[in-house]
Amino acid sequence: MSRLATLVGLALKSAWNRRLTLSLIVLSVALSTVLLVGLERVRGQVRTAFVQAISGTDLVVGARGGQIQLILYAVFHLGGATNNMGWDSAQKIAAMDGVAWTVPLSMGDSHRGYPVVATEAGFFERFRYRRDQALEVAEGRPFGDVFEAVLGSEVAARLGYGLGQSIVLRHGLGQAAPDHADKPFSVVGILAPTGSPVDRSVYINLESMEAIHIDWRGGAPIRGFSVSAERARKMNLTPKSVTALLVGLKNRRDVFALQREIQSAPGEALSAVMPGVALDQLWRLLGSGERVLWLVSILVTATGLMGLISSVLAGLGERRRELAILRSVGARPLDVLALLSLESLALTLAGVLMGLTFLAILIAVLGPVISDAYGVAIDLSPPTAREWLLSCAIIVAGYLAGLVPAVRAYFLSLGDGLSVSV
Amino acid sequence: MLKILALAFSSLLLFAGAAMAQTHAAHEHGVATLDLAISGNSLEVGLDGPLANFISFEHEPSTDAQKAEVADMVAKLAKAGELFKAPAEANCKVKAIAFVSEKIPAALFGQYAAKGGEAAHGHDHGDHDHGHDHGDHDHGHDHGDHDHGHGHDHGGEAGAEHGDIEARYEFECADIGKVTGLDIGLFPVFPNLSEIEARVVSDKGQSAQELTAADSRLKW
């Protein structure tokens, strides 16, 4: 056996003797890896889910107001619109040169905390999320008639609804608001999961929205006046206003000109927002929180590596005799240096591999739960370039950290004879 | 997660949203907007911002010195290939350049004057006047604290002394697939320009980016 093989064999045996300490080191590196790489994974996916919550829509138009509010309620269905835009304005925009399609959205009602969005059947064809991904109806069909509802996947799963379920919508978003018990809806379709706000919404058509409010005035039922569902069906259900309008253009590059045209058009004061631009800007505002998380996880990783240095250093005292014996059987001081630094490299490598495995298991187990709870799809996919880079950075940092005790051992073994006075 | 994030930050956002809402037309010194549209093999750039980013005044030039300053600005803005650097292998050529400002007579822009007060547009939506909504815009002039120094030394009529300039560029690239970003060379040339709010539209979708002298690469 060559000298090196003997050394490595001895080093392995030595490591086996110290297996408890070493496995704790590996574990701490593994946990750092889970945190650092996991955070990167979640950050990437949250950003994707956020920025690509809507795609294929060139402009979102609503009553004049804040750009962010418009996006929050038109895309994320959060909060309520302060003002609606007139139906005539919506039709004017639909007729504009360069506009390929429009999909109106009308909001304000809810069902057990989930927002109700009234729209046209075109929504199911036109709406896109991620990279041009279309909606899919998992069960049943899109709504056709009045008083038919299509549920987002999360709504159906959480509330345990299937096709044919009868549901009652609540006026407004609060729990105490009056409901539309006289005009129940029947579930005709359930959408496939998208990881977008669509999962948490209930879709009905615009006529239904009009019908359930036909005997309402100012947010409450009109006293002593009620219209039955059957009669409402036969009345004129053309909406007078909508909350927002999704606009698709024939030619995407016309969006700047069209945005100006809509915002400066005479008549009703409107805001036109480019959703991709607004979401990027929003994410930039959220970015400072992201940086804090990032800093914390780097600190945790540094702490893990410090632990590696300190435990190897502490162990060095006990190992002085062992190293001296190694020297006596022919190991040179440089061999000792190499052995110890290789040991830390192997430890970090094992730690990182273990961390990535942990992470994969964690994602496989918790991914569906997170997706259900927060609508963010964390996929089990091979690490991205940035994640590989991070993993390599941890390994390099671990190797460098391991050099500290290795160099110390080198100098110790230069000085120590066989008779170590520990 | 999205819901929590969005709710937690919504107050901040609504506050910040007011500042962002009209980014395109707000008159904030030091800030310009850049709109970039890519389709087919053409690349259109629209640069829009206060005149003060490019010259030292925002009124109609009257003295020879002021006219010389305008001429200098025109010469600098006309170097399209240096202001918007695309990768050489994409082989992009400048096809059209046009400037328009309600404060500067078209004659001073010479060959780059937009025809009929209209910046060069390669599409069908050019029939409304891009210049007109600068004069009568109804949003307040958005001066940050930092720029109270300038623009206010014109005596009582300071409020009227705001002017914008709009520059339109059209490039045609032999291999547009190679263009996945542009190096924006405006900052060294115009030291008063400190920030560009860029918006990009391509077949891939829309995106937004904030550019500064330190980070002047526009990617998409």
XYZ file of C-alpha atoms in Angstrom:
642
model
C 0.000 0.000 0.000
C 1.301 3.365 -0.867
C 1.988 5.916 1.793
C -0.931 8.086 0.769
C -3.414 5.218 0.834
C -2.230 4.295 4.317
C -2.658 7.894 5.411
C -6.153 8.128 4.000
C -7.042 4.803 5.569
C -5.818 6.026 8.916
C -7.629 9.349 8.453
C -10.888 7.523 7.754
C -10.465 5.425 10.871
C -9.717 8.558 12.836
C -12.823 10.181 11.412
C -14.900 7.151 12.369
C -13.637 7.568 15.922
C -14.864 11.161 15.933
C -18.090 10.355 14.089
C -20.429 12.114 16.494
C -18.641 15.472 16.273
C -18.170 15.151 12.551
C -21.778 14.236 11.843
C -22.866 17.282 13.819
C -20.614 19.415 11.632
C -22.068 17.842 8.497
C -25.543 18.447 9.853
C -24.863 22.107 10.529
C -23.480 22.591 7.018
C -26.506 20.737 5.662
C -28.915 22.987 7.514
C -27.094 26.096 6.280
C -27.392 24.746 2.765
C -31.094 24.051 3.169
C -31.618 27.586 4.375
C -29.497 29.358 1.797
C -30.481 27.334 -1.259
C -34.071 26.937 -0.060
C -34.451 30.655 0.359
C -33.080 31.219 -3.121
C -35.556 28.669 -4.478
C -38.509 30.230 -2.691
C -37.435 33.743 -3.671
C -37.182 32.744 -7.313
C -40.543 31.010 -7.328
C -42.353 33.713 -5.395
C -41.002 36.288 -7.788
C -42.097 34.207 -10.754
C -45.541 33.639 -9.308
C -45.808 37.308 -8.494
C -44.444 38.918 -11.627
C -46.118 36.370 -13.875
C -49.462 36.385 -12.103
C -50.788 37.734 -15.358
C -49.313 37.559 -18.842
C -50.598 38.144 -22.323
C -52.605 41.122 -21.124
C -51.110 44.342 -22.444
C -53.062 46.853 -20.393
C -55.299 46.838 -17.365
C -57.739 49.731 -17.442
C -59.816 51.065 -14.566
C -61.202 54.262 -13.136
C -58.554 56.950 -12.606
C -56.637 56.105 -9.477
C -53.492 54.493 -8.204
C -51.688 52.150 -10.515
C -50.904 49.754 -7.695
C -54.489 49.614 -6.436
C -55.680 48.811 -9.922
C -53.224 45.915 -10.185
C -53.963 44.702 -6.649
C -57.644 44.316 -7.303
C -57.623 43.455 -10.990
C -54.844 40.859 -10.786
C -54.678 39.752 -7.159
C -58.324 40.488 -6.353
C -57.210 42.163 -3.129
C -59.163 45.013 -1.632
C -61.878 46.820 -3.464
C -61.991 49.394 -6.177
C -62.922 52.859 -5.003
C -64.548 53.559 -8.342
C -65.851 51.606 -11.258
C -65.507 52.564 -14.886
C -68.525 53.012 -17.101
C -69.623 50.215 -19.426
C -69.641 52.710 -22.279
C -65.969 53.530 -21.616
C -65.201 49.832 -21.674
C -66.929 49.495 -25.025
C -65.132 52.531 -26.404
C -61.809 50.938 -25.543
C -62.853 47.634 -27.076
C -63.566 49.499 -30.300
C -60.242 51.335 -30.383
C -57.828 50.799 -33.222
C -55.137 48.368 -32.243
C -57.176 46.661 -29.525
C -57.528 42.961 -30.272
C -59.690 41.938 -27.325
C -60.961 43.135 -23.988
C -62.187 41.201 -20.985
C -64.153 43.139 -18.378
C -63.915 42.264 -14.699
C -66.406 43.253 -12.063
C -65.635 42.702 -8.414
C -66.908 43.423 -4.947
C -68.744 40.285 -3.833
C -67.284 37.272 -2.117
C -68.018 33.710 -1.145
C -66.726 32.590 2.266
C -63.789 34.970 2.024
C -62.925 34.197 -1.580
C -63.401 37.052 -4.033
C -66.084 36.735 -6.693
C -65.058 37.977 -10.117
C -67.695 38.623 -12.728
C -66.403 38.470 -16.262
C -67.168 37.202 -19.744
C -66.608 33.712 -21.078
C -63.699 35.188 -23.043
C -61.775 35.360 -19.788
C -61.118 31.627 -19.876
C -59.614 31.930 -23.331
C -57.753 35.187 -22.924
C -56.374 35.097 -19.436
C -52.784 33.926 -19.289
C -50.383 33.388 -16.405
C -46.698 32.431 -16.205
C -45.348 32.322 -19.724
C -48.457 32.402 -21.817
C -50.099 29.562 -19.921
C -53.834 29.319 -20.508
C -56.455 28.394 -17.931
C -57.764 24.870 -17.984
C -61.103 23.670 -16.785
C -60.354 20.553 -14.750
C -63.965 19.535 -14.209
C -67.197 20.641 -15.868
C -67.242 23.629 -18.211
C -66.958 27.426 -18.237
C -70.065 29.294 -17.147
C -72.673 29.856 -19.816
C -75.879 30.944 -18.199
C -76.797 33.311 -15.394
C -76.328 31.959 -11.840
C -73.562 29.593 -12.873
C -70.208 29.735 -11.133
C -66.735 28.438 -11.945
C -64.389 27.901 -8.997
C -60.651 28.301 -8.703
C -58.964 25.063 -7.654
C -58.218 26.213 -4.117
C -61.779 27.365 -3.485
C -63.117 23.982 -4.557
C -60.555 22.012 -2.569
C -60.774 24.045 0.639
C -64.531 24.204 0.746
C -64.964 20.664 -0.517
C -67.182 21.705 -3.408
C -67.913 19.619 -6.454
C -69.945 20.184 -9.583
C -73.590 20.981 -8.944
C -72.913 22.472 -5.515
C -75.201 25.369 -4.743
C -73.447 28.434 -3.337
C -74.612 31.792 -2.016
C -72.589 34.916 -2.652
C -72.041 37.562 -0.038
C -72.271 41.227 -0.826
C -68.936 42.890 -0.191
C -65.873 41.285 1.267
C -66.678 41.389 4.979
C -68.079 38.510 7.016
C -70.968 40.593 8.354
C -72.173 41.787 4.983
C -75.641 40.762 3.781
C -75.815 37.887 1.332
C -77.603 37.089 -1.884
C -79.435 34.076 -0.489
C -82.402 34.581 -2.800
C -80.255 33.959 -5.872
C -78.013 30.953 -5.309
C -75.432 29.890 -7.878
C -74.646 26.421 -9.040
C -71.077 25.291 -9.617
C -70.620 24.231 -13.250
C -66.858 24.165 -13.501
C -63.656 23.875 -11.493
C -60.386 25.220 -12.840
C -57.083 23.357 -12.751
C -54.545 24.727 -10.237
C -52.462 27.602 -11.585
C -50.463 28.857 -8.623
C -51.924 32.258 -9.392
C -54.672 34.313 -7.731
C -57.129 32.573 -10.061
C -57.047 29.576 -7.696
C -58.602 31.651 -4.954
C -61.422 33.179 -6.962
C -64.996 32.416 -7.887
C -65.989 33.331 -11.442
C -69.474 34.239 -12.613
C -70.635 36.103 -15.683
C -71.343 39.834 -15.762
C -75.083 39.275 -16.202
C -75.171 37.255 -12.967
C -73.455 40.096 -11.132
C -76.091 42.456 -12.465
C -78.917 40.050 -11.638
C -78.005 39.579 -7.986
C -77.894 43.341 -7.489
C -81.007 44.153 -9.451
C -83.083 44.643 -6.316
C -80.270 46.311 -4.396
C -79.465 49.956 -3.984
C -76.442 51.447 -2.239
C -75.099 48.171 -0.925
C -78.295 46.832 0.643
C -81.455 45.126 -0.552
C -84.250 47.562 -1.332
C -86.865 47.177 1.401
C -90.116 45.676 0.224
C -88.856 45.085 -3.289
C -87.414 41.860 -4.426
C -87.000 40.296 -7.796
C -86.998 36.532 -7.983
C -84.152 34.754 -9.686
C -86.502 33.674 -12.464
C -87.722 37.192 -13.140
C -84.231 38.671 -12.902
C -83.167 36.283 -15.633
C -85.549 37.934 -18.075
C -84.616 41.527 -17.268
C -82.001 43.613 -19.042
C -78.774 42.490 -17.445
C -76.311 44.658 -19.352
C -73.849 45.963 -16.763
C -73.723 49.701 -16.198
C -70.170 49.631 -15.021
C -67.231 47.297 -14.520
C -64.268 47.397 -12.153
C -61.473 46.833 -14.620
C -60.834 45.897 -18.186
C -58.092 43.563 -19.383
C -56.920 44.710 -22.785
C -54.986 42.741 -25.377
C -53.461 44.497 -28.370
C -53.009 43.418 -31.947
C -49.418 44.587 -31.780
C -47.756 44.559 -28.391
C -45.436 47.462 -29.129
C -48.377 49.841 -29.488
C -48.926 49.619 -25.747
C -47.160 52.902 -24.900
C -49.155 54.896 -27.401
C -52.410 53.229 -26.439
C -51.769 53.793 -22.759
C -51.413 57.519 -23.394
C -54.405 57.559 -25.655
C -56.622 55.929 -23.044
C -55.356 58.098 -20.203
C -55.721 61.342 -22.099
C -58.956 60.508 -23.913
C -61.816 62.940 -23.301
C -64.705 61.638 -21.235
C -64.335 59.424 -18.210
C -60.959 59.720 -16.464
C -59.276 56.346 -16.759
C -56.017 54.765 -15.688
C -54.303 52.323 -18.002
C -51.579 50.220 -16.428
C -49.069 47.930 -18.084
C -49.327 44.893 -15.783
C -45.828 43.538 -16.420
C -44.294 46.925 -15.706
C -46.383 47.550 -12.591
C -45.604 44.097 -11.162
C -41.879 44.612 -11.723
C -42.067 47.960 -9.971
C -44.063 46.423 -7.125
C -41.545 43.651 -6.724
C -38.769 46.226 -6.590
C -40.561 47.888 -3.684
C -40.835 44.544 -1.923
C -37.159 43.902 -2.661
C -35.807 45.449 0.524
C -37.487 42.763 2.621
C -35.963 40.193 0.324
C -32.487 41.587 0.934
C -32.899 41.333 4.718
C -33.829 37.643 4.405
C -30.841 37.127 2.199
C -28.515 38.760 4.711
C -29.890 36.641 7.544
C -29.340 33.408 5.656
C -25.788 34.381 4.747
C -25.138 35.081 8.422
C -26.569 31.694 9.354
C -24.301 29.987 6.834
C -21.312 31.894 8.184
C -22.269 30.761 11.685
C -22.418 27.164 10.464
C -18.928 27.427 8.989
C -17.591 29.084 12.140
C -18.947 26.065 13.994
C -16.948 23.894 11.615
C -13.752 25.835 12.311
C -14.213 25.883 16.043
C -15.043 22.215 16.449
C -12.143 21.116 14.264
C -9.847 23.500 16.147
C -11.102 22.254 19.496
C -10.626 18.669 18.370
C -7.087 19.471 17.344
C -5.931 19.538 20.962
C -7.092 15.956 21.416
C -5.616 14.933 18.107
C -2.095 16.225 18.712
C -0.959 12.803 19.844
C -2.654 11.153 16.890
C -1.004 13.573 14.483
C 2.347 12.989 16.148
C 1.950 9.241 15.636
C 1.099 9.881 12.002
C 4.306 11.863 11.704
C 6.236 9.011 13.318
C 4.977 6.554 10.699
C 6.240 8.785 7.922
C 3.676 11.532 7.348
C 5.241 14.873 6.542
C 3.839 18.100 8.014
C 2.411 18.925 4.581
C 0.600 15.576 4.563
C -0.994 16.570 7.830
C -2.071 19.888 6.310
C -3.513 18.106 3.279
C -5.311 15.528 5.400
C -6.997 18.083 7.591
C -8.038 20.410 4.792
C -9.309 17.459 2.767
C -11.261 16.394 5.796
C -13.073 19.755 6.011
C -13.626 19.710 2.266
C -15.184 16.273 2.526
C -17.275 17.411 5.480
C -18.667 20.454 3.650
C -19.198 18.448 0.493
C -21.144 15.873 2.445
C -22.997 18.659 4.228
C -23.994 20.392 1.008
C -25.090 17.146 -0.648
C -27.067 16.237 2.435
C -28.578 19.736 2.495
C -29.654 19.513 -1.143
C -31.194 16.100 -0.450
C -33.000 17.469 2.605
C -34.237 20.354 0.514
C -35.534 18.053 -2.212
C -37.379 15.971 0.383
C -38.694 19.096 2.049
C -39.969 20.483 -1.252
C -41.527 17.163 -2.197
C -43.335 16.981 1.136
C -44.118 20.624 1.807
C -44.420 21.888 -1.783
C -48.070 20.843 -2.197
C -48.884 22.243 1.250
C -47.279 25.592 0.436
C -48.942 25.638 -2.943
C -52.312 25.042 -1.284
C -51.820 27.536 1.499
C -50.166 30.371 -0.349
C -50.706 29.687 -4.015
C -46.983 29.664 -4.698
C -45.847 26.626 -6.602
C -42.464 25.435 -5.320
C -41.485 22.790 -7.826
C -39.160 19.909 -7.299
C -36.737 20.717 -10.077
C -32.980 20.446 -10.570
C -31.092 23.329 -8.957
C -30.847 26.473 -11.053
C -27.501 27.963 -12.070
C -27.700 30.367 -9.162
C -28.411 27.537 -6.740
C -25.411 25.556 -8.005
C -23.341 28.671 -7.605
C -24.527 29.060 -4.023
C -23.770 25.412 -3.248
C -20.281 25.765 -4.705
C -19.780 28.949 -2.703
C -20.628 27.055 0.491
C -18.173 24.276 -0.417
C -15.392 26.751 -1.203
C -16.105 28.689 1.996
C -16.067 25.387 3.920
C -12.739 24.442 2.390
C -11.253 27.837 3.231
C -12.638 27.606 6.758
C -11.061 24.166 7.080
C -7.666 25.618 6.187
C -7.547 27.482 9.502
C -7.269 24.372 11.722
C -5.244 22.585 9.038
C -2.583 25.290 9.021
C -2.521 25.265 12.789
C -2.072 21.489 12.764
C 0.745 21.920 10.256
C 2.662 24.201 12.600
C 1.875 22.039 15.621
C 3.144 18.924 13.906
C 6.299 20.784 12.898
C 7.001 21.476 16.568
C 5.591 18.469 18.339
C 7.649 15.418 18.864
C 6.281 12.045 19.837
C 6.188 12.999 23.490
C 3.428 15.550 23.326
C 2.708 17.343 26.541
C -0.976 17.908 26.006
C -47.776 34.187 0.680
C -48.689 36.636 -2.047
C -51.707 37.691 -0.138
C -49.787 38.293 3.039
C -47.010 40.105 1.235
C -49.383 42.238 -0.680
C -51.464 43.114 2.364
C -48.495 43.825 4.546
C -46.999 46.150 2.049
C -50.107 47.628 0.616
C -50.012 50.747 2.764
C -46.457 51.360 1.701
C -47.396 50.596 -1.858
C -50.381 52.834 -1.968
C -48.174 55.584 -0.689
C -45.434 54.826 -3.162
C -48.008 54.147 -5.834
C -48.975 57.763 -5.966
C -45.439 58.613 -6.990
C -45.281 55.743 -9.462
C -48.674 56.140 -10.979
C -47.747 58.833 -13.425
C -44.088 58.061 -13.910
C -44.387 58.662 -17.564
C -45.511 62.229 -17.482
C -44.323 63.529 -14.117
C -41.869 66.343 -14.430
C -39.105 65.372 -12.043
C -35.671 66.765 -12.697
C -32.956 64.157 -12.980
C -35.406 61.472 -14.043
C -36.287 60.403 -17.549
C -38.516 57.640 -18.837
C -37.406 55.264 -21.518
C -39.895 53.167 -23.436
C -38.552 50.377 -25.542
C -40.567 48.272 -27.932
C -39.199 45.308 -29.847
C -41.094 43.674 -32.642
C -40.101 42.017 -35.852
C -36.571 43.240 -36.446
C -37.188 46.768 -35.296
C -36.379 48.308 -31.987
C -38.064 51.543 -30.996
C -36.831 53.728 -28.175
C -38.717 56.679 -26.714
C -36.839 58.875 -24.257
C -38.890 61.429 -22.426
C -37.999 63.786 -19.611
C -37.462 67.323 -18.376
C -35.235 69.516 -20.531
C -33.205 70.246 -17.408
C -31.723 66.746 -17.676
C -30.048 67.755 -20.907
C -29.529 71.536 -20.850
C -29.385 74.225 -18.181
C -32.735 75.867 -18.856
C -36.328 74.916 -19.589
C -37.583 77.828 -21.631
C -37.400 78.834 -25.228
C -33.764 79.585 -26.050
C -33.269 83.281 -26.767
C -29.562 84.044 -26.547
C -26.900 82.649 -28.812
C -25.363 80.851 -25.868
C -28.638 79.085 -25.175
C -29.053 78.162 -28.821
C -25.538 76.776 -28.826
C -26.449 74.693 -25.796
C -29.439 73.284 -27.637
C -27.289 72.520 -30.660
C -24.844 70.725 -28.392
C -27.657 68.670 -26.869
C -29.001 67.783 -30.314
C -25.560 66.652 -31.423
C -25.202 64.479 -28.316
C -28.700 63.028 -28.530
C -28.207 62.231 -32.197
C -25.397 59.776 -31.447
C -27.955 57.025 -31.134
C -25.508 54.173 -31.495
C -23.520 55.356 -28.485
C -26.466 56.220 -26.279
C -28.099 52.855 -26.874
C -25.418 50.246 -27.420
C -26.640 46.945 -28.797
C -24.291 43.948 -29.191
C -22.267 44.366 -32.385
C -23.234 40.941 -33.728
C -26.886 41.974 -33.817
C -25.903 44.493 -36.479
C -28.326 47.266 -35.527
C -28.643 50.346 -37.705
C -30.272 53.644 -36.817
C -33.253 54.181 -39.075
C -34.872 57.290 -37.687
C -34.300 59.902 -35.017
C -36.799 62.589 -34.068
C -36.946 65.156 -31.297
C -39.841 67.191 -30.091
C -40.192 69.740 -27.288
C -42.835 72.348 -26.721
C -40.159 74.812 -25.597
C -37.722 74.437 -28.434
C -38.517 75.563 -31.976
C -38.360 72.671 -34.404
C -35.860 74.608 -36.527
C -33.238 74.143 -33.826
C -33.589 70.375 -34.136
C -32.724 70.656 -37.841
C -32.967 67.355 -39.630
C -34.094 65.634 -36.429
C -37.205 67.741 -35.965
C -40.259 65.543 -35.689
C -42.543 66.037 -38.663
C -45.578 68.152 -37.877
C -44.804 68.170 -34.168
C -45.059 64.423 -34.198
C -42.270 62.161 -33.135
C -41.434 59.438 -35.594
C -43.641 56.434 -35.036
C -43.504 53.287 -37.000
C -47.042 52.251 -36.158
C -50.642 53.179 -36.708
C -51.270 54.972 -33.488
C -49.394 58.052 -34.431
C -52.466 60.123 -35.215
C -52.609 61.826 -31.859
C -50.162 64.519 -30.935
C -47.589 63.314 -28.465
C -46.502 66.832 -27.782
C -49.856 68.168 -26.720
C -50.266 66.465 -23.399
C -47.156 68.007 -21.978
C -48.417 71.529 -22.009
C -51.731 70.983 -20.317
C -51.161 67.969 -18.111
C -53.177 68.208 -14.954
C -50.845 66.486 -12.529
C -48.634 68.564 -10.302
C -45.023 69.108 -11.096
C -43.286 66.518 -9.089
C -40.213 68.134 -7.675
C -38.380 66.184 -5.026
C -36.666 68.045 -2.219
C -33.364 67.663 -3.932
C -34.111 69.805 -6.896
C -35.401 72.912 -5.227
C -32.247 74.646 -6.275
C -32.899 74.965 -9.946
C -35.842 75.963 -11.958
C -36.858 78.440 -9.325
C -34.515 81.240 -10.124
C -36.620 82.666 -12.888
C -38.483 85.071 -10.656
C -42.240 85.015 -10.377
C -42.825 82.964 -13.499
C -40.879 79.966 -12.238
C -43.974 77.779 -12.331
C -44.320 78.235 -16.047
C -40.714 77.368 -16.759
C -41.002 73.666 -17.143
C -40.364 71.940 -20.377
C -39.893 68.392 -21.525
C -38.195 66.850 -24.464
C -39.064 63.663 -26.208
C -36.609 61.785 -28.372
C -37.625 58.871 -30.552
C -35.207 56.413 -32.090
C -35.814 53.554 -34.401
C -33.252 50.854 -34.987
C -33.336 47.957 -37.365
C -31.328 44.920 -36.410
C -30.257 42.173 -38.779
C -30.261 39.627 -35.971
C -32.596 40.987 -33.322
C -32.495 37.724 -31.380
C -28.987 38.686 -30.295
C -30.265 41.832 -28.619
C -31.245 40.851 -25.095
C -30.196 44.128 -23.573
C -28.900 47.595 -24.272
C -26.085 49.499 -22.610
C -27.478 52.919 -21.971
C -24.780 55.537 -22.467
C -26.828 58.575 -21.485
C -25.505 59.076 -17.961
C -21.901 60.089 -18.745
C -23.083 62.394 -21.523
C -25.766 64.136 -19.459
C -24.547 64.486 -15.852
C -27.842 66.056 -14.743
C -29.617 62.834 -15.596
C -29.493 60.556 -12.564
C -32.225 57.994 -13.107
C -34.094 56.379 -15.971
C -37.379 54.575 -15.480
C -37.333 52.051 -18.291
C -40.240 50.034 -19.626
C -39.746 47.270 -22.127
C -42.259 45.527 -24.336
C -41.288 42.515 -26.392
C -42.798 39.244 -27.498
C -41.690 37.856 -24.140
C -43.880 40.344 -22.321
C -43.498 43.534 -20.377
C -40.899 44.477 -17.834
C -39.665 47.492 -15.944
C -36.248 48.461 -14.717
C -34.690 51.401 -12.954
C -31.387 52.514 -14.419
C -28.701 54.660 -12.847
C -25.145 55.575 -13.786
C -23.948 52.623 -11.692
C -26.392 50.184 -13.247
C -26.970 51.297 -16.795
C -27.609 48.008 -18.539
C -31.164 47.496 -19.653
C -31.974 43.781 -19.862
C -35.027 41.898 -20.934
